[in-house]
Amino acid sequence: MEELRIRPIRDGTVIDHIERGRALEVLKILGVDSSTRDVVSVAMNVSSEKMGAKDVVKVEGREIGSTETDIIALIAPEATVNVVREYEVTEKYVVSMPDEITGVLTCPNPSCITNGGEPVETSFEVEDDGELRCSYCDEVLEDEVAEYIS
Ligand code: CTP
Ligand code: ZN
């Protein structure tokens, strides 16, 4: 039986099976920072039969949406997202790679129309090799995706 590192939560979201070392990027995607008031637990390097070692993130009182889940797929393709209600896992989904990511990432190209002060939502196409390309200016994101979260 798996050792209980963090206790079960009553309501919220558990992101499990995160590749070890990626928990902090997942937190960034979820918008968890020092201003967060949600109760958040992070376990890093927990032993896992399937993965050897994994990270786990639990956010209480919040059910994360599909946009966030899609971005989690980019950095933690093996993750499972579990929605917990009244202590029970009511939904479990394996994250999947989206074709396009809109409105979450910022284009690093200063001349991109999405940085021009106009109300244009950013959009990135996910290429077959996992590369992210701005739909407007073709700029490719070279760094870790978490660096581009607005
Ligand atoms: N969990 C939790 N609080 C609950 C219920 C579940 O924190 N009230 C966590 C578990 O610790 C686990 C994840 O949510 O990390 C998924 O729970 P569950 O589906 O019960 O675990 P497994 O069957 O081991 O999941 P999987 O098959 O995805 O490995
Ligand atoms: Zn651009």
PDB file of C-alpha atoms and ligand atoms in Angstrom:
ATOM      1  CA  MET A   1       0.000   0.000   0.000  1.00  0.00           C
ATOM      2  CA  GLU A   2       1.153   3.450  -0.808  1.00  0.00           C
ATOM      3  CA  GLU A   3       2.385   5.408   2.161  1.00  0.00           C
ATOM      4  CA  LEU A   4       0.105   8.305   3.056  1.00  0.00           C
ATOM      5  CA  ARG A   5       2.261  11.406   2.758  1.00  0.00           C
ATOM      6  CA  ILE A   6      -0.378  14.052   2.624  1.00  0.00           C
ATOM      7  CA  ARG A   7      -3.737  13.396   4.089  1.00  0.00           C
ATOM      8  CA  PRO A   8      -6.825  12.972   1.934  1.00  0.00           C
ATOM      9  CA  ILE A   9      -8.676  16.129   1.106  1.00  0.00           C
ATOM     10  CA  ARG A  10     -12.374  16.735   1.416  1.00  0.00           C
ATOM     11  CA  ASP A  11     -13.007  18.853  -1.687  1.00  0.00           C
ATOM     12  CA  GLY A  12     -10.681  20.006  -4.383  1.00  0.00           C
ATOM     13  CA  THR A  13      -8.273  18.727  -6.997  1.00  0.00           C
ATOM     14  CA  VAL A  14      -5.405  16.269  -6.753  1.00  0.00           C
ATOM     15  CA  ILE A  15      -2.857  16.266  -9.543  1.00  0.00           C
ATOM     16  CA  ASP A  16      -1.116  12.949  -9.234  1.00  0.00           C
ATOM     17  CA  HIS A  17       1.631  11.165 -11.167  1.00  0.00           C
ATOM     18  CA  ILE A  18       3.489  14.364 -11.992  1.00  0.00           C
ATOM     19  CA  GLU A  19       6.952  13.608 -13.289  1.00  0.00           C
ATOM     20  CA  ARG A  20       9.336  14.223 -10.394  1.00  0.00           C
ATOM     21  CA  GLY A  21      10.709  17.753 -10.318  1.00  0.00           C
ATOM     22  CA  ARG A  22       7.727  19.298 -12.083  1.00  0.00           C
ATOM     23  CA  ALA A  23       5.462  20.106  -9.126  1.00  0.00           C
ATOM     24  CA  LEU A  24       6.559  23.733  -8.934  1.00  0.00           C
ATOM     25  CA  GLU A  25       5.778  24.267 -12.610  1.00  0.00           C
ATOM     26  CA  VAL A  26       2.364  22.727 -12.077  1.00  0.00           C
ATOM     27  CA  LEU A  27       1.780  25.197  -9.250  1.00  0.00           C
ATOM     28  CA  LYS A  28       2.690  28.017 -11.562  1.00  0.00           C
ATOM     29  CA  ILE A  29       0.212  26.793 -14.158  1.00  0.00           C
ATOM     30  CA  LEU A  30      -2.448  26.661 -11.474  1.00  0.00           C
ATOM     31  CA  GLY A  31      -1.634  30.228 -10.524  1.00  0.00           C
ATOM     32  CA  VAL A  32      -0.562  29.242  -7.026  1.00  0.00           C
ATOM     33  CA  ASP A  33       1.807  31.831  -5.585  1.00  0.00           C
ATOM     34  CA  SER A  34       2.301  33.798  -2.390  1.00  0.00           C
ATOM     35  CA  SER A  35      -1.019  35.585  -2.853  1.00  0.00           C
ATOM     36  CA  THR A  36      -2.960  32.303  -2.915  1.00  0.00           C
ATOM     37  CA  ARG A  37      -5.455  31.721  -0.131  1.00  0.00           C
ATOM     38  CA  ASP A  38      -6.329  28.143  -1.137  1.00  0.00           C
ATOM     39  CA  VAL A  39      -4.924  25.347   0.991  1.00  0.00           C
ATOM     40  CA  VAL A  40      -2.248  23.734  -1.177  1.00  0.00           C
ATOM     41  CA  SER A  41      -0.131  20.669  -0.414  1.00  0.00           C
ATOM     42  CA  VAL A  42       2.860  19.590  -2.443  1.00  0.00           C
ATOM     43  CA  ALA A  43       4.682  16.275  -2.214  1.00  0.00           C
ATOM     44  CA  MET A  44       7.893  15.862  -4.152  1.00  0.00           C
ATOM     45  CA  ASN A  45       9.839  12.689  -4.852  1.00  0.00           C
ATOM     46  CA  VAL A  46       7.186  10.399  -3.443  1.00  0.00           C
ATOM     47  CA  SER A  47       7.898   6.789  -4.345  1.00  0.00           C
ATOM     48  CA  SER A  48       5.590   5.340  -6.949  1.00  0.00           C
ATOM     49  CA  GLU A  49       5.478   1.812  -8.300  1.00  0.00           C
ATOM     50  CA  LYS A  50       4.695   3.016 -11.796  1.00  0.00           C
ATOM     51  CA  MET A  51       7.070   5.952 -12.002  1.00  0.00           C
ATOM     52  CA  GLY A  52       9.784   5.303  -9.428  1.00  0.00           C
ATOM     53  CA  ALA A  53       9.359   8.787  -8.048  1.00  0.00           C
ATOM     54  CA  LYS A  54       6.620  11.310  -8.620  1.00  0.00           C
ATOM     55  CA  ASP A  55       5.303  14.644  -7.414  1.00  0.00           C
ATOM     56  CA  VAL A  56       1.752  15.255  -6.200  1.00  0.00           C
ATOM     57  CA  VAL A  57      -0.125  18.549  -5.831  1.00  0.00           C
ATOM     58  CA  LYS A  58      -3.395  18.970  -3.908  1.00  0.00           C
ATOM     59  CA  VAL A  59      -5.441  22.129  -4.100  1.00  0.00           C
ATOM     60  CA  GLU A  60      -8.346  22.254  -1.680  1.00  0.00           C
ATOM     61  CA  GLY A  61     -11.644  23.930  -2.370  1.00  0.00           C
ATOM     62  CA  ARG A  62     -10.987  24.317  -6.058  1.00  0.00           C
ATOM     63  CA  GLU A  63     -11.825  22.224  -9.099  1.00  0.00           C
ATOM     64  CA  ILE A  64      -9.391  23.049 -11.844  1.00  0.00           C
ATOM     65  CA  GLY A  65     -10.675  23.636 -15.338  1.00  0.00           C
ATOM     66  CA  SER A  66      -9.853  22.048 -18.669  1.00  0.00           C
ATOM     67  CA  THR A  67      -7.657  24.944 -19.816  1.00  0.00           C
ATOM     68  CA  GLU A  68      -5.325  24.431 -16.894  1.00  0.00           C
ATOM     69  CA  THR A  69      -5.452  20.687 -17.422  1.00  0.00           C
ATOM     70  CA  ASP A  70      -4.402  21.096 -21.048  1.00  0.00           C
ATOM     71  CA  ILE A  71      -1.360  23.081 -20.055  1.00  0.00           C
ATOM     72  CA  ILE A  72      -0.451  20.586 -17.377  1.00  0.00           C
ATOM     73  CA  ALA A  73      -0.314  18.048 -20.204  1.00  0.00           C
ATOM     74  CA  LEU A  74       2.527  19.983 -21.798  1.00  0.00           C
ATOM     75  CA  ILE A  75       4.825  19.666 -18.815  1.00  0.00           C
ATOM     76  CA  ALA A  76       3.469  16.556 -17.118  1.00  0.00           C
ATOM     77  CA  PRO A  77       1.974  14.298 -19.793  1.00  0.00           C
ATOM     78  CA  GLU A  78       1.627  11.393 -17.359  1.00  0.00           C
ATOM     79  CA  ALA A  79      -0.334  13.319 -14.761  1.00  0.00           C
ATOM     80  CA  THR A  80      -3.801  12.356 -13.639  1.00  0.00           C
ATOM     81  CA  VAL A  81      -6.202  14.988 -12.418  1.00  0.00           C
ATOM     82  CA  ASN A  82      -8.625  13.861  -9.733  1.00  0.00           C
ATOM     83  CA  VAL A  83     -11.593  15.940  -8.655  1.00  0.00           C
ATOM     84  CA  VAL A  84     -12.506  15.162  -5.050  1.00  0.00           C
ATOM     85  CA  ARG A  85     -15.906  15.858  -3.529  1.00  0.00           C
ATOM     86  CA  GLU A  86     -16.813  14.874   0.018  1.00  0.00           C
ATOM     87  CA  TYR A  87     -13.595  12.815   0.230  1.00  0.00           C
ATOM     88  CA  GLU A  88     -14.446  10.751  -2.857  1.00  0.00           C
ATOM     89  CA  VAL A  89     -12.695  10.922  -6.217  1.00  0.00           C
ATOM     90  CA  THR A  90     -15.637  11.848  -8.430  1.00  0.00           C
ATOM     91  CA  GLU A  91     -13.727  12.491 -11.640  1.00  0.00           C
ATOM     92  CA  LYS A  92     -10.393  11.216 -12.818  1.00  0.00           C
ATOM     93  CA  TYR A  93      -8.907  12.198 -16.087  1.00  0.00           C
ATOM     94  CA  VAL A  94      -5.665  11.612 -17.831  1.00  0.00           C
ATOM     95  CA  VAL A  95      -4.362  14.856 -19.230  1.00  0.00           C
ATOM     96  CA  SER A  96      -4.082  15.098 -22.993  1.00  0.00           C
ATOM     97  CA  MET A  97      -2.111  17.274 -25.316  1.00  0.00           C
ATOM     98  CA  PRO A  98      -4.236  20.089 -26.758  1.00  0.00           C
ATOM     99  CA  ASP A  99      -3.892  21.248 -30.394  1.00  0.00           C
ATOM    100  CA  GLU A 100      -3.985  24.862 -29.393  1.00  0.00           C
ATOM    101  CA  ILE A 101      -3.588  26.909 -26.225  1.00  0.00           C
ATOM    102  CA  THR A 102      -5.434  30.193 -26.057  1.00  0.00           C
ATOM    103  CA  GLY A 103      -5.306  33.003 -23.575  1.00  0.00           C
ATOM    104  CA  VAL A 104      -2.869  31.563 -21.060  1.00  0.00           C
ATOM    105  CA  LEU A 105       0.626  32.034 -22.411  1.00  0.00           C
ATOM    106  CA  THR A 106       2.284  35.297 -23.392  1.00  0.00           C
ATOM    107  CA  CYS A 107       4.147  35.634 -26.689  1.00  0.00           C
ATOM    108  CA  PRO A 108       7.800  36.628 -26.081  1.00  0.00           C
ATOM    109  CA  ASN A 109       7.963  38.608 -29.333  1.00  0.00           C
ATOM    110  CA  PRO A 110       7.508  42.296 -28.400  1.00  0.00           C
ATOM    111  CA  SER A 111       6.255  43.122 -31.917  1.00  0.00           C
ATOM    112  CA  CYS A 112       3.594  40.422 -31.812  1.00  0.00           C
ATOM    113  CA  ILE A 113       0.067  41.772 -32.239  1.00  0.00           C
ATOM    114  CA  THR A 114      -0.835  40.109 -28.933  1.00  0.00           C
ATOM    115  CA  ASN A 115       1.618  42.498 -27.213  1.00  0.00           C
ATOM    116  CA  GLY A 116       0.371  45.595 -29.022  1.00  0.00           C
ATOM    117  CA  GLY A 117      -2.087  46.765 -26.411  1.00  0.00           C
ATOM    118  CA  GLU A 118      -5.038  45.541 -28.492  1.00  0.00           C
ATOM    119  CA  PRO A 119      -7.438  43.108 -26.875  1.00  0.00           C
ATOM    120  CA  VAL A 120      -6.146  40.114 -28.851  1.00  0.00           C
ATOM    121  CA  GLU A 121      -6.099  36.819 -27.015  1.00  0.00           C
ATOM    122  CA  THR A 122      -2.857  34.871 -27.372  1.00  0.00           C
ATOM    123  CA  SER A 123      -2.932  31.592 -29.234  1.00  0.00           C
ATOM    124  CA  PHE A 124      -0.248  28.944 -29.645  1.00  0.00           C
ATOM    125  CA  GLU A 125      -0.343  25.896 -31.849  1.00  0.00           C
ATOM    126  CA  VAL A 126       1.069  22.706 -30.406  1.00  0.00           C
ATOM    127  CA  GLU A 127       3.181  21.068 -33.089  1.00  0.00           C
ATOM    128  CA  ASP A 128       3.634  17.322 -33.398  1.00  0.00           C
ATOM    129  CA  ASP A 129       7.019  17.511 -31.710  1.00  0.00           C
ATOM    130  CA  GLY A 130       5.516  19.426 -28.777  1.00  0.00           C
ATOM    131  CA  GLU A 131       6.866  22.763 -29.911  1.00  0.00           C
ATOM    132  CA  LEU A 132       4.604  25.769 -29.257  1.00  0.00           C
ATOM    133  CA  ARG A 133       4.267  28.321 -32.023  1.00  0.00           C
ATOM    134  CA  CYS A 134       2.447  31.651 -31.830  1.00  0.00           C
ATOM    135  CA  SER A 135      -0.522  31.583 -34.201  1.00  0.00           C
ATOM    136  CA  TYR A 136       0.012  35.272 -34.990  1.00  0.00           C
ATOM    137  CA  CYS A 137       3.750  35.829 -35.425  1.00  0.00           C
ATOM    138  CA  ASP A 138       5.137  32.257 -35.641  1.00  0.00           C
ATOM    139  CA  GLU A 139       7.464  32.846 -32.681  1.00  0.00           C
ATOM    140  CA  VAL A 140       8.442  29.524 -31.099  1.00  0.00           C
ATOM    141  CA  LEU A 141       8.593  29.213 -27.314  1.00  0.00           C
ATOM    142  CA  GLU A 142      12.129  28.099 -26.508  1.00  0.00           C
ATOM    143  CA  ASP A 143      12.058  27.947 -22.714  1.00  0.00           C
ATOM    144  CA  GLU A 144       9.990  25.913 -20.274  1.00  0.00           C
ATOM    145  CA  VAL A 145       6.319  26.616 -20.901  1.00  0.00           C
ATOM    146  CA  ALA A 146       5.840  27.745 -17.301  1.00  0.00           C
ATOM    147  CA  GLU A 147       8.029  30.783 -18.118  1.00  0.00           C
ATOM    148  CA  TYR A 148       5.369  32.106 -20.501  1.00  0.00           C
ATOM    149  CA  ILE A 149       2.346  31.929 -18.253  1.00  0.00           C
ATOM    150  CA  SER A 150       0.857  35.368 -17.956  1.00  0.00           C
TER     151      SER A 150
HETATM  152  N1  CTP B   1      -6.982  11.647  -2.819  1.00  0.00           N
HETATM  153  C1  CTP B   1      -6.989  12.654  -1.870  1.00  0.00           C
HETATM  154  N2  CTP B   1      -8.096  12.860  -1.089  1.00  0.00           N
HETATM  155  C2  CTP B   1      -9.193  12.098  -1.225  1.00  0.00           C
HETATM  156  C3  CTP B   1      -9.208  11.069  -2.194  1.00  0.00           C
HETATM  157  C4  CTP B   1      -8.077  10.860  -2.990  1.00  0.00           C
HETATM  158  O1  CTP B   1      -6.014  13.365  -1.724  1.00  0.00           O
HETATM  159  N3  CTP B   1     -10.239  12.349  -0.431  1.00  0.00           N
HETATM  160  C5  CTP B   1      -5.801  11.454  -3.675  1.00  0.00           C
HETATM  161  C6  CTP B   1      -5.100  10.122  -3.485  1.00  0.00           C
HETATM  162  O2  CTP B   1      -4.139  10.228  -2.439  1.00  0.00           O
HETATM  163  C7  CTP B   1      -4.435   9.938  -4.831  1.00  0.00           C
HETATM  164  C8  CTP B   1      -5.401  10.623  -5.796  1.00  0.00           C
HETATM  165  O3  CTP B   1      -6.206  11.481  -5.013  1.00  0.00           O
HETATM  166  O4  CTP B   1      -3.193  10.628  -4.880  1.00  0.00           O
HETATM  167  C9  CTP B   1      -6.269   9.646  -6.546  1.00  0.00           C
HETATM  168  O5  CTP B   1      -6.997   8.897  -5.624  1.00  0.00           O
HETATM  169  P1  CTP B   1      -7.459   7.406  -5.948  1.00  0.00           P
HETATM  170  O6  CTP B   1      -8.118   7.385  -7.267  1.00  0.00           O
HETATM  171  O7  CTP B   1      -8.203   6.893  -4.778  1.00  0.00           O
HETATM  172  O8  CTP B   1      -6.040   6.684  -5.978  1.00  0.00           O
HETATM  173  P2  CTP B   1      -5.494   5.558  -6.968  1.00  0.00           P
HETATM  174  O9  CTP B   1      -6.547   4.556  -7.210  1.00  0.00           O
HETATM  175  O10 CTP B   1      -4.182   5.112  -6.421  1.00  0.00           O
HETATM  176  O11 CTP B   1      -5.265   6.441  -8.266  1.00  0.00           O
HETATM  177  P3  CTP B   1      -4.547   6.016  -9.625  1.00  0.00           P
HETATM  178  O12 CTP B   1      -5.252   4.813 -10.136  1.00  0.00           O
HETATM  179  O13 CTP B   1      -4.763   7.234 -10.487  1.00  0.00           O
HETATM  180  O14 CTP B   1      -3.107   5.787  -9.295  1.00  0.00           O
HETATM  181 ZN    ZN B   2       3.349  36.156 -31.243  1.00  0.00          ZN
END
